[in-house]
Tab-separated table of C-alpha atoms and ligand atoms in Angstrom:
chain	number	residue	atom	x	y	z
A	205	MET	CA	0.000	0.000	0.000
A	206	ASP	CA	1.013	3.623	-0.583
A	207	ALA	CA	1.843	4.735	2.957
A	208	ALA	CA	0.178	8.142	2.456
A	209	THR	CA	-3.256	6.823	1.398
A	210	LYS	CA	-5.733	6.335	4.225
A	211	VAL	CA	-7.253	2.862	4.089
A	212	THR	CA	-11.013	2.617	4.618
A	213	PRO	CA	-13.474	-0.284	4.448
A	214	ASP	CA	-14.156	0.778	0.823
A	215	THR	CA	-10.432	0.374	0.063
A	216	ILE	CA	-10.668	-3.228	1.263
A	217	ARG	CA	-13.806	-3.800	-0.848
A	218	ALA	CA	-11.943	-2.359	-3.869
A	219	MET	CA	-8.959	-4.630	-3.180
A	220	LYS	CA	-11.284	-7.650	-3.195
A	221	ALA	CA	-12.865	-6.492	-6.473
A	222	ALA	CA	-9.414	-5.972	-8.015
A	223	ARG	CA	-8.188	-9.337	-6.647
A	224	ARG	CA	-5.428	-7.581	-4.695
A	225	ARG	CA	-4.183	-9.494	-1.665
A	226	VAL	CA	-5.062	-7.953	1.712
A	227	ALA	CA	-2.343	-8.200	4.364
A	228	ALA	CA	-3.318	-7.688	7.981
A	229	LEU	CA	-1.323	-7.906	11.202
A	230	THR	CA	-2.051	-7.326	14.853
A	231	ALA	CA	-0.697	-4.250	16.633
A	232	TYR	CA	-1.056	-3.496	20.300
A	233	ASP	CA	1.252	-0.526	20.882
A	234	TYR	CA	2.565	2.691	19.309
A	235	PRO	CA	5.999	1.618	17.998
A	236	MET	CA	4.808	-1.605	16.355
A	237	ALA	CA	1.825	0.204	14.843
A	238	ARG	CA	4.205	2.775	13.324
A	239	LEU	CA	6.560	0.106	11.992
A	240	LEU	CA	3.787	-1.997	10.448
A	241	ASP	CA	2.164	1.079	8.969
A	242	GLU	CA	5.451	2.280	7.498
A	243	ALA	CA	5.796	-1.209	5.939
A	244	GLY	CA	2.466	-0.649	4.163
A	245	ILE	CA	0.152	-3.096	5.958
A	246	PRO	CA	-3.423	-2.026	5.062
A	247	ILE	CA	-5.206	-3.424	8.154
A	248	LEU	CA	-3.946	-3.182	11.729
A	249	LEU	CA	-6.010	-5.240	14.145
A	250	VAL	CA	-5.860	-4.490	17.833
A	251	GLY	CA	-6.884	-8.065	18.514
A	252	ASP	CA	-7.909	-9.512	21.823
A	253	SER	CA	-5.009	-11.932	21.231
A	254	LEU	CA	-3.189	-9.224	23.203
A	255	GLY	CA	-4.630	-11.044	26.219
A	256	MET	CA	-2.108	-13.842	25.670
A	257	VAL	CA	0.860	-12.243	23.901
A	258	VAL	CA	0.953	-8.958	25.856
A	259	LEU	CA	-1.001	-9.393	29.085
A	260	GLY	CA	-0.141	-13.004	29.980
A	261	TYR	CA	-3.685	-14.364	30.243
A	262	PRO	CA	-4.277	-18.030	29.296
A	263	ASP	CA	-6.868	-17.123	26.625
A	264	THR	CA	-8.818	-14.162	25.237
A	265	THR	CA	-11.825	-14.518	27.543
A	266	HIS	CA	-10.089	-12.471	30.267
A	267	VAL	CA	-9.608	-9.334	28.154
A	268	THR	CA	-11.712	-6.345	29.196
A	269	LEU	CA	-13.103	-3.453	27.213
A	270	ALA	CA	-10.906	-1.079	29.242
A	271	GLU	CA	-7.795	-3.056	28.221
A	272	MET	CA	-8.846	-2.932	24.569
A	273	GLU	CA	-9.415	0.837	24.816
A	274	HIS	CA	-5.949	1.297	26.364
A	275	HIS	CA	-4.193	-0.550	23.522
A	276	ILE	CA	-6.343	0.967	20.767
A	277	ARG	CA	-5.399	4.444	22.065
A	278	ALA	CA	-1.711	3.525	21.843
A	279	VAL	CA	-2.062	2.258	18.254
A	280	ALA	CA	-4.178	5.259	17.237
A	281	ARG	CA	-1.405	7.617	18.452
A	282	ALA	CA	0.665	6.268	15.540
A	283	ARG	CA	-1.961	7.858	13.242
A	284	PRO	CA	-1.698	4.916	10.837
A	285	SER	CA	-2.676	5.066	7.183
A	286	ALA	CA	-3.859	1.501	7.792
A	287	LEU	CA	-7.446	0.831	8.763
A	288	LEU	CA	-7.468	0.434	12.549
A	289	VAL	CA	-9.804	-2.403	13.566
A	290	GLY	CA	-10.520	-3.074	17.238
A	291	ASP	CA	-11.735	-6.363	18.671
A	292	LEU	CA	-14.855	-6.409	20.817
A	293	PRO	CA	-13.840	-8.557	23.793
A	294	TYR	CA	-15.744	-11.464	25.305
A	295	HIS	CA	-19.169	-10.694	26.757
A	296	THR	CA	-19.251	-7.099	25.477
A	297	TYR	CA	-21.660	-7.801	22.598
A	298	GLN	CA	-24.404	-9.921	24.088
A	299	SER	CA	-27.262	-7.649	22.940
A	300	PRO	CA	-27.746	-4.888	20.338
A	301	ALA	CA	-27.974	-2.254	23.088
A	302	GLN	CA	-24.790	-3.460	24.813
A	303	VAL	CA	-22.798	-3.769	21.602
A	304	VAL	CA	-23.451	-0.205	20.488
A	305	ILE	CA	-22.065	1.124	23.787
A	306	SER	CA	-19.046	-1.224	23.572
A	307	ALA	CA	-18.308	-0.398	19.924
A	308	GLN	CA	-18.681	3.338	20.518
A	309	ARG	CA	-16.106	3.102	23.329
A	310	LEU	CA	-13.622	1.424	20.956
A	311	VAL	CA	-14.302	4.085	18.310
A	312	ALA	CA	-13.806	6.859	20.882
A	313	ALA	CA	-10.421	5.240	21.654
A	314	GLY	CA	-9.478	5.381	17.960
A	315	ALA	CA	-10.866	2.280	16.226
A	316	GLU	CA	-12.195	2.859	12.718
A	317	ALA	CA	-14.000	-0.486	12.540
A	318	VAL	CA	-14.772	-3.222	15.042
A	319	LYS	CA	-14.610	-7.013	14.864
A	320	ALA	CA	-16.597	-9.620	16.765
A	321	GLU	CA	-16.740	-13.398	16.620
A	322	GLY	CA	-19.826	-15.091	15.187
A	323	GLY	CA	-22.261	-15.138	12.289
A	324	ARG	CA	-26.031	-15.465	12.240
A	325	ASP	CA	-26.081	-15.718	16.054
A	326	ILE	CA	-24.876	-12.119	16.371
A	327	LEU	CA	-26.640	-10.654	13.325
A	328	PRO	CA	-28.841	-8.273	15.412
A	329	GLN	CA	-25.681	-6.949	17.105
A	330	ILE	CA	-23.918	-6.492	13.729
A	331	ARG	CA	-26.902	-4.592	12.358
A	332	ALA	CA	-26.958	-2.379	15.479
A	333	ILE	CA	-23.234	-1.589	15.112
A	334	GLN	CA	-23.673	-0.661	11.458
A	335	ALA	CA	-26.823	1.372	12.189
A	336	ALA	CA	-24.624	3.375	14.597
A	337	GLY	CA	-22.341	4.136	11.629
A	338	ILE	CA	-19.493	1.835	12.676
A	339	PRO	CA	-17.974	-0.491	10.031
A	340	PHE	CA	-17.902	-4.157	11.021
A	341	MET	CA	-15.442	-6.963	10.299
A	342	GLY	CA	-16.623	-10.554	10.845
A	343	HIS	CA	-14.787	-13.542	12.318
A	344	LEU	CA	-15.855	-17.115	11.479
A	345	GLY	CA	-14.353	-20.554	11.947
A	346	MET	CA	-12.485	-21.225	15.155
A	347	LEU	CA	-13.682	-18.553	17.579
A	348	PRO	CA	-11.036	-18.073	20.307
A	349	GLN	CA	-13.554	-16.494	22.702
A	350	HIS	CA	-15.340	-19.893	22.697
A	351	VAL	CA	-12.205	-21.947	23.322
A	352	LEU	CA	-13.308	-22.990	26.818
A	353	GLU	CA	-16.600	-24.351	25.400
A	354	GLU	CA	-14.438	-26.369	22.968
A	355	GLY	CA	-12.550	-28.011	25.839
A	356	GLY	CA	-9.607	-25.625	25.547
A	357	LYS	CA	-8.723	-26.828	22.024
A	358	TYR	CA	-8.381	-24.662	18.894
A	359	ARG	CA	-10.242	-26.955	16.463
A	360	ILE	CA	-10.358	-26.783	12.659
A	361	LYS	CA	-13.815	-25.921	11.275
A	362	GLY	CA	-15.617	-27.072	8.116
A	363	LYS	CA	-14.339	-30.631	8.151
A	364	ASP	CA	-17.737	-32.296	7.602
A	365	ASP	CA	-20.971	-31.417	5.752
A	366	ALA	CA	-22.616	-29.920	8.840
A	367	GLY	CA	-19.566	-27.780	9.601
A	368	ARG	CA	-19.358	-26.576	5.997
A	369	ALA	CA	-23.107	-25.795	5.926
A	370	LYS	CA	-22.860	-23.766	9.151
A	371	LEU	CA	-19.936	-21.752	7.840
A	372	LEU	CA	-21.771	-21.020	4.575
A	373	ASP	CA	-24.893	-19.989	6.480
A	374	ASP	CA	-22.902	-17.685	8.766
A	375	ALA	CA	-21.093	-16.218	5.750
A	376	THR	CA	-24.482	-15.605	4.076
A	377	ALA	CA	-25.648	-13.719	7.179
A	378	LEU	CA	-22.506	-11.555	7.199
A	379	ALA	CA	-22.853	-10.865	3.467
A	380	GLU	CA	-26.502	-9.854	3.972
A	381	ALA	CA	-25.348	-7.440	6.667
A	382	GLY	CA	-22.889	-5.938	4.163
A	383	VAL	CA	-19.689	-6.412	6.174
A	384	PHE	CA	-16.508	-5.383	4.329
A	385	ALA	CA	-14.267	-8.259	5.481
A	386	VAL	CA	-14.362	-11.502	7.444
A	387	VAL	CA	-11.527	-13.277	9.251
A	388	LEU	CA	-11.616	-17.023	8.553
A	389	GLU	CA	-9.716	-18.731	11.359
A	390	LEU	CA	-8.767	-22.436	11.109
A	391	VAL	CA	-11.283	-23.119	8.337
A	392	THR	CA	-10.464	-26.062	6.047
A	393	PRO	CA	-8.814	-24.661	2.898
A	394	PRO	CA	-11.525	-25.955	0.476
A	395	VAL	CA	-14.310	-24.277	2.478
A	396	ALA	CA	-12.272	-21.066	2.863
A	397	LYS	CA	-11.774	-21.085	-0.921
A	398	GLU	CA	-15.501	-21.623	-1.491
A	399	ILE	CA	-16.469	-18.725	0.811
A	400	THR	CA	-13.870	-16.491	-0.853
A	401	ALA	CA	-15.285	-17.243	-4.306
A	402	GLN	CA	-18.941	-16.960	-3.325
A	403	PHE	CA	-19.188	-13.817	-1.177
A	404	PRO	CA	-18.503	-10.112	-1.802
A	405	PHE	CA	-16.616	-9.438	1.437
A	406	ALA	CA	-12.823	-9.844	1.598
A	407	THR	CA	-11.833	-13.053	3.382
A	408	ILE	CA	-8.788	-12.679	5.624
A	409	GLY	CA	-7.457	-16.112	6.459
A	410	ILE	CA	-5.484	-17.345	9.438
A	411	GLY	CA	-4.578	-21.015	9.276
A	412	SER	CA	-7.183	-21.428	6.500
A	413	GLY	CA	-5.019	-22.094	3.450
A	414	PRO	CA	-3.733	-19.907	0.615
A	415	ASP	CA	-6.987	-19.169	-1.230
A	416	CYS	CA	-8.408	-16.372	0.920
A	417	ASP	CA	-8.379	-12.750	-0.329
A	418	GLY	CA	-5.808	-11.927	2.310
A	419	GLN	CA	-4.002	-13.237	5.358
A	420	ILE	CA	-3.695	-12.101	8.954
A	421	LEU	CA	-1.212	-13.149	11.614
A	422	VAL	CA	-0.549	-12.278	15.206
A	423	THR	CA	2.589	-10.146	14.766
A	424	HIS	CA	4.301	-11.795	17.739
A	425	ASP	CA	3.952	-15.163	15.936
A	426	LEU	CA	5.435	-13.789	12.703
A	427	LEU	CA	8.385	-12.281	14.581
A	428	GLY	CA	8.969	-15.119	17.040
A	429	ALA	CA	8.356	-12.643	19.846
A	430	PHE	CA	6.205	-15.007	21.949
A	431	PRO	CA	8.419	-18.113	21.760
A	432	TRP	CA	6.501	-20.181	24.326
A	433	PHE	CA	3.704	-20.924	21.835
A	434	THR	CA	3.653	-20.767	18.036
A	435	PRO	CA	0.603	-21.963	16.067
A	436	LYS	CA	1.377	-24.900	13.740
A	437	PHE	CA	0.522	-22.926	10.590
A	438	VAL	CA	3.016	-20.088	11.308
A	439	GLN	CA	6.637	-20.063	10.159
A	440	PRO	CA	8.239	-17.254	12.215
A	441	LYS	CA	10.403	-14.973	10.044
A	442	LEU	CA	12.479	-13.785	13.002
A	443	ARG	CA	13.403	-15.270	16.380
A	444	VAL	CA	13.037	-12.139	18.478
A	445	GLY	CA	12.585	-14.086	21.717
A	446	GLU	CA	15.842	-15.986	21.238
A	447	ASP	CA	17.658	-12.820	20.153
A	448	VAL	CA	16.493	-10.954	23.263
A	449	ARG	CA	17.760	-13.714	25.571
A	450	ARG	CA	21.121	-13.860	23.747
A	451	VAL	CA	21.679	-10.101	23.571
A	452	VAL	CA	20.753	-9.596	27.214
A	453	ARG	CA	23.060	-12.435	28.358
A	454	GLU	CA	25.870	-10.949	26.255
A	455	TRP	CA	25.270	-7.498	27.723
A	456	VAL	CA	25.262	-8.876	31.291
A	457	ALA	CA	28.495	-10.775	30.588
A	458	SER	CA	30.110	-7.607	29.244
A	459	LEU	CA	29.558	-5.600	32.452
B	173	KIV	O1	-7.355	-11.391	18.296
B	173	KIV	C1	-6.747	-11.531	17.232
B	173	KIV	O2	-5.573	-11.225	17.100
B	173	KIV	C2	-7.480	-12.101	16.116
B	173	KIV	C3	-6.684	-12.563	14.951
B	173	KIV	C4	-5.940	-13.786	15.288
B	173	KIV	C5	-7.517	-12.732	13.739
B	173	KIV	O3	-8.665	-12.209	16.156
């Protein structure tokens, strides 16, 4: 992306129409947001994955709206050209009335769009967000906020006919709502490809194969900056964790 051009939801729609790949990464603080923006990433997600990779929680269900606001403010101070998407954390979008208040708080902190996990089950909430003038990004497939209901396992979705049918029905609901993009997390590659071909929104895959319109990663995974856990589908491009240990030991030894 041209670093000077502000990215909007319509930019992402145009990228889908032009078959241009959409790169997205997570950002949780000012310096990383600046670096990723200067590298031309069109979508910066302040994801609730920050619960694990920044705050040390075991999963995303512990993240609060106040914590999301804090990190969104930090990323917004970088004034990115990228579209700044903020995650609605667990239990902050249980009704249309609640979600509008939650989403407006993230927008007041600096988010330009919000993301929540679910499809047809949260359609009234999605419509309420959009009626309040806030762009919405979907998230289907493995839903990390439901990991405890799944026995603590991050399971691949769309493996059988019922799973495929549910994903297609949820994607239909999101398309009817007019969302500009949908994260597909741990969806089987054939079903991710089918959704990408069939629907007008940009699909942003994570662990869902190469045939999505774009890809998203947790930046810490890409950089090897959270070395205690790396998802199977990620090949870290750096080993920041190892480098930090080595450099610090060397510095201590040099004193
Ligand atoms: O919270 C997050 O970072 C996410 C991405 C993994 C898509 O939802």
